[in-house]
Each structure stands twice: as C-alpha cells, then as structure tokens.
Amino acid sequence: MENSFEKNNMLKEFYIPTYIFMPESSVEQVSHIPSCPVIVFINTRSGGQLGHNLLITYRKLLNHAQVFDLLDETPDKVLHKLYNNVERLKRDGDTLASEIHRRLRLI
C-alpha cells in the first residue's frame, strides 16, 4: 500500500497554488513546479450525491482553488480568468505561471 509520503509526493505534481487563480492573492514562492497541473470541474448534481462527494474529496487532495463546481462557475469563465492571470504573472516574470501555462492541456 502506498504510504503518505508517496501519496503527497504524487499529489504535488497536480497542485497549483492559489495565486495562479486569484489575481488578488499574494504571489507565493514555490520550490516545486508540478509536472501535470490540473484544474478540476465537477457537476455536483451529477450521480446523486457522488458529485458532491467528489467535490469534497478533490478539494481535500488538491488546492481548493483549483477545483470548481459547475453549478457555481462555468469552465469558460474559469479558464478566461485563469489565462488572464497567468499572462499577467508571466509578464511579471513568474516562472511557475510560465510553466503552468506551458503544461496545461484541455482534454
């Protein structure tokens, strides 16, 4: 069975800091650039209570700011806001924002 250290090590490869999503947040100094940053969209009305449970689980595993409920925000709005902020951070010389921009893929 996978131990806690291995699990946390794996999860950091998906983690995106809050300031990448929220322009009003302070820029964080990070020591690790995730290899596979993810943004999660969940329809909490889907599958009975499963959607709500998934939302809670993903928000515990990842940064709360990178997990979105489709009832609250549409993917278009989230992605538009994210890309605007990432572009601003890149212009300011933020290495993490540049790498996240390079590594994010829409699937």
Coordinates of N, CA and C in Angstrom, one line a residue:
M1 N 0.8 -1.2 0.0 CA 0.0 0.0 0.0 C 0.9 1.3 0.0
E2 N 0.5 2.2 -0.7 CA 1.2 3.5 -0.8 C 1.2 4.2 0.5
N3 N 2.4 4.7 0.9 CA 2.4 5.4 2.2 C 2.1 6.9 1.9
S4 N 1.9 7.6 3.0 CA 1.5 9.0 3.0 C 2.5 9.9 2.3
F5 N 3.8 9.6 2.4 CA 4.8 10.4 1.8 C 4.7 10.3 0.3
E6 N 4.6 9.0 -0.2 CA 4.5 8.8 -1.7 C 3.2 9.4 -2.2
K7 N 2.1 9.4 -1.5 CA 0.9 10.0 -1.9 C 1.0 11.5 -2.0
N8 N 1.6 12.1 -1.0 CA 1.8 13.6 -1.0 C 2.8 14.0 -2.1
N9 N 3.8 13.2 -2.4 CA 4.7 13.4 -3.4 C 4.0 13.4 -4.8
M10 N 3.1 12.4 -5.0 CA 2.4 12.3 -6.2 C 1.4 13.5 -6.4
L11 N 0.7 13.9 -5.3 CA -0.3 14.9 -5.4 C 0.4 16.3 -5.7
K12 N 1.6 16.5 -5.3 CA 2.2 17.8 -5.6 C 2.5 18.0 -7.1
E13 N 2.5 16.9 -7.8 CA 2.6 17.0 -9.3 C 1.4 17.6 -10.0
F14 N 0.3 17.6 -9.2 CA -1.0 18.2 -9.8 C -1.4 19.5 -9.2
Y15 N -0.7 19.9 -8.1 CA -1.0 21.1 -7.3 C -0.7 22.4 -8.0
I16 N -1.7 23.3 -8.0 CA -1.5 24.7 -8.5 C -1.8 25.7 -7.3
P17 N -0.8 26.6 -7.0 CA -1.1 27.5 -5.9 C -2.2 28.5 -6.1
T18 N -2.8 29.0 -5.1 CA -4.0 29.8 -5.2 C -3.7 31.1 -6.0
Y19 N -2.6 31.7 -5.9 CA -2.3 33.0 -6.6 C -2.4 32.8 -8.1
I20 N -2.2 31.6 -8.6 CA -2.3 31.4 -10.1 C -3.8 31.7 -10.5
F21 N -4.7 31.4 -9.7 CA -6.2 31.5 -10.0 C -6.7 32.9 -9.6
M22 N -6.2 33.5 -8.6 CA -6.8 34.7 -8.0 C -5.9 35.9 -8.0
P23 N -6.1 36.8 -8.9 CA -5.2 38.0 -9.1 C -5.0 38.8 -7.8
E24 N -6.0 38.7 -6.9 CA -5.9 39.5 -5.6 C -5.1 38.8 -4.6
S25 N -4.7 37.5 -4.8 CA -3.8 36.8 -3.9 C -2.4 37.2 -4.0
S26 N -1.7 37.1 -2.9 CA -0.2 37.4 -2.9 C 0.5 36.2 -3.6
V27 N 1.5 36.6 -4.4 CA 2.4 35.6 -5.1 C 3.1 34.8 -4.1
E28 N 3.1 33.5 -4.2 CA 3.8 32.6 -3.3 C 5.1 32.2 -4.0
Q29 N 6.1 32.0 -3.1 CA 7.4 31.4 -3.6 C 7.2 29.9 -3.5
V30 N 7.4 29.2 -4.6 CA 7.3 27.8 -4.6 C 8.6 27.1 -5.0
S31 N 8.8 26.0 -4.4 CA 10.1 25.3 -4.7 C 9.9 24.1 -5.7
H32 N 8.7 23.9 -6.0 CA 8.4 22.7 -6.9 C 7.4 23.2 -8.0
I33 N 7.7 22.8 -9.2 CA 6.9 23.1 -10.4 C 6.2 21.8 -10.7
P34 N 4.8 21.7 -10.7 CA 4.1 20.5 -10.9 C 4.3 20.0 -12.4
S35 N 4.5 18.7 -12.5 CA 4.7 18.1 -13.8 C 3.4 18.0 -14.6
C36 N 2.3 17.9 -13.9 CA 1.0 17.7 -14.5 C -0.1 18.6 -13.8
P37 N 0.0 19.9 -13.9 CA -1.0 20.7 -13.1 C -2.4 20.4 -13.7
V38 N -3.4 20.3 -12.8 CA -4.8 20.1 -13.2 C -5.7 21.1 -12.6
I39 N -6.8 21.3 -13.4 CA -8.0 22.0 -12.9 C -9.1 21.1 -13.0
V40 N -9.9 21.0 -12.0 CA -11.0 20.0 -11.9 C -12.3 20.7 -11.9
F41 N -13.2 20.3 -12.8 CA -14.6 20.7 -12.9 C -15.5 19.6 -12.5
I42 N -16.4 19.8 -11.6 CA -17.3 18.8 -11.1 C -18.7 19.3 -11.1
N43 N -19.6 18.5 -11.7 CA -21.1 18.8 -11.6 C -21.6 18.1 -10.4
T44 N -21.9 18.9 -9.3 CA -22.3 18.3 -8.0 C -23.7 17.7 -8.1
R45 N -24.5 18.1 -9.1 CA -25.8 17.5 -9.3 C -25.8 16.1 -10.0
S46 N -24.6 15.8 -10.5 CA -24.5 14.5 -11.2 C -24.3 13.3 -10.3
G47 N -25.0 12.3 -10.6 CA -24.8 11.0 -9.9 C -25.3 11.0 -8.5
G48 N -26.4 11.6 -8.2 CA -26.9 11.7 -6.8 C -25.9 12.5 -6.0
Q49 N -25.5 11.9 -4.9 CA -24.5 12.6 -4.0 C -23.1 12.4 -4.4
L50 N -22.8 11.6 -5.5 CA -21.4 11.3 -5.9 C -20.7 12.6 -6.3
G51 N -21.4 13.5 -7.0 CA -20.8 14.7 -7.5 C -20.3 15.6 -6.3
H52 N -21.2 15.7 -5.3 CA -20.8 16.5 -4.1 C -19.7 15.8 -3.4
N53 N -19.7 14.5 -3.2 CA -18.6 13.8 -2.6 C -17.3 14.0 -3.3
L54 N -17.4 13.9 -4.6 CA -16.2 14.1 -5.4 C -15.6 15.5 -5.2
L55 N -16.4 16.5 -5.2 CA -16.0 17.9 -4.9 C -15.2 18.0 -3.6
I56 N -15.8 17.4 -2.6 CA -15.2 17.5 -1.2 C -13.8 16.7 -1.3
T57 N -13.8 15.6 -1.9 CA -12.6 14.8 -1.9 C -11.5 15.5 -2.7
Y58 N -11.8 16.0 -3.9 CA -10.8 16.7 -4.7 C -10.3 17.9 -4.0
R59 N -11.2 18.7 -3.3 CA -10.7 19.9 -2.6 C -9.8 19.5 -1.4
K60 N -10.0 18.3 -0.8 CA -9.1 17.9 0.2 C -7.7 17.5 -0.3
L61 N -7.7 16.9 -1.5 CA -6.5 16.4 -2.1 C -5.7 17.4 -2.8
L62 N -6.4 18.4 -3.4 CA -5.7 19.4 -4.2 C -5.9 20.8 -3.5
N63 N -5.5 21.8 -4.1 CA -5.8 23.1 -3.7 C -7.3 23.4 -3.9
H64 N -8.0 23.9 -2.9 CA -9.4 24.2 -3.0 C -9.7 25.1 -4.2
A65 N -8.7 26.0 -4.5 CA -8.9 27.0 -5.6 C -8.8 26.4 -7.0
Q66 N -8.4 25.1 -7.1 CA -8.3 24.5 -8.5 C -9.4 23.5 -8.7
V67 N -10.4 23.4 -7.9 CA -11.5 22.5 -8.0 C -12.8 23.3 -8.1
F68 N -13.5 23.2 -9.1 CA -14.7 24.1 -9.4 C -16.0 23.3 -9.5
D69 N -17.0 23.8 -8.9 CA -18.3 23.2 -9.0 C -19.0 23.9 -10.3
L70 N -19.5 23.1 -11.2 CA -20.1 23.7 -12.4 C -21.3 24.4 -12.1
L71 N -21.9 24.2 -11.0 CA -23.1 25.0 -10.6 C -22.8 26.4 -10.2
D72 N -21.5 26.6 -9.8 CA -21.1 28.0 -9.4 C -20.4 28.7 -10.5
E73 N -19.6 28.0 -11.3 CA -18.8 28.7 -12.3 C -18.7 27.9 -13.6
T74 N -18.8 28.5 -14.7 CA -18.6 27.7 -16.0 C -17.2 27.6 -16.3
P75 N -16.8 26.5 -17.0 CA -15.4 26.4 -17.4 C -14.9 27.6 -18.2
D76 N -15.7 28.1 -19.1 CA -15.3 29.3 -19.9 C -14.8 30.4 -19.0
K77 N -15.6 30.8 -18.0 CA -15.3 31.9 -17.1 C -14.0 31.6 -16.3
V78 N -13.9 30.3 -15.8 CA -12.7 30.0 -15.0 C -11.5 30.0 -15.9
L79 N -11.5 29.4 -17.1 CA -10.4 29.4 -17.9 C -10.0 30.8 -18.4
H80 N -11.0 31.6 -18.7 CA -10.7 33.0 -19.1 C -10.0 33.8 -18.0
K81 N -10.5 33.7 -16.8 CA -9.9 34.3 -15.7 C -8.5 33.8 -15.4
L82 N -8.3 32.5 -15.5 CA -7.0 31.8 -15.3 C -6.0 32.3 -16.3
Y83 N -6.4 32.2 -17.6 CA -5.4 32.6 -18.6 C -5.0 34.1 -18.5
N84 N -6.0 34.9 -18.2 CA -5.6 36.4 -18.0 C -4.6 36.5 -16.9
N85 N -4.9 35.9 -15.8 CA -4.0 36.0 -14.6 C -2.6 35.4 -14.9
V86 N -2.6 34.2 -15.6 CA -1.3 33.6 -15.9 C -0.5 34.5 -16.9
E87 N -1.2 35.1 -17.8 CA -0.5 36.0 -18.8 C 0.1 37.2 -18.0
R88 N -0.6 37.8 -17.0 CA -0.1 38.9 -16.2 C 1.1 38.5 -15.4
L89 N 1.0 37.3 -14.8 CA 2.1 36.8 -14.0 C 3.3 36.5 -14.9
K90 N 3.1 36.0 -16.0 CA 4.2 35.7 -17.0 C 4.9 37.0 -17.3
R91 N 4.2 38.1 -17.6 CA 4.8 39.4 -17.9 C 5.6 39.9 -16.7
D92 N 5.1 39.5 -15.5 CA 5.9 40.0 -14.3 C 7.1 39.1 -14.0
G93 N 7.3 38.1 -14.9 CA 8.5 37.2 -14.7 C 8.2 36.0 -13.8
D94 N 7.0 35.6 -13.6 CA 6.7 34.5 -12.7 C 7.0 33.2 -13.5
T95 N 8.0 32.4 -13.0 CA 8.4 31.2 -13.7 C 7.4 30.1 -13.5
L96 N 6.7 30.0 -12.4 CA 5.7 29.0 -12.2 C 4.5 29.2 -13.1
A97 N 4.1 30.4 -13.3 CA 3.0 30.7 -14.2 C 3.3 30.4 -15.6
S98 N 4.6 30.6 -16.0 CA 5.0 30.3 -17.4 C 5.0 28.8 -17.6
E99 N 5.5 28.0 -16.6 CA 5.5 26.6 -16.7 C 4.1 26.0 -16.7
I100 N 3.2 26.5 -15.8 CA 1.8 26.0 -15.8 C 1.2 26.3 -17.1
H101 N 1.4 27.4 -17.7 CA 0.8 27.8 -19.0 C 1.3 26.8 -20.0
R102 N 2.6 26.5 -20.0 CA 3.1 25.5 -20.9 C 2.6 24.1 -20.8
R103 N 2.3 23.7 -19.5 CA 2.0 22.3 -19.3 C 0.5 22.0 -19.2
L104 N -0.4 23.0 -19.1 CA -1.8 22.8 -19.0 C -2.3 22.4 -20.4
R105 N -3.2 21.4 -20.5 CA -3.8 21.0 -21.7 C -5.3 20.8 -21.5
L106 N -6.1 21.2 -22.4 CA -7.6 21.0 -22.4 C -7.8 19.6 -22.9
I107 N -8.5 18.8 -22.1 CA -8.9 17.4 -22.6 C -10.3 17.2 -22.3

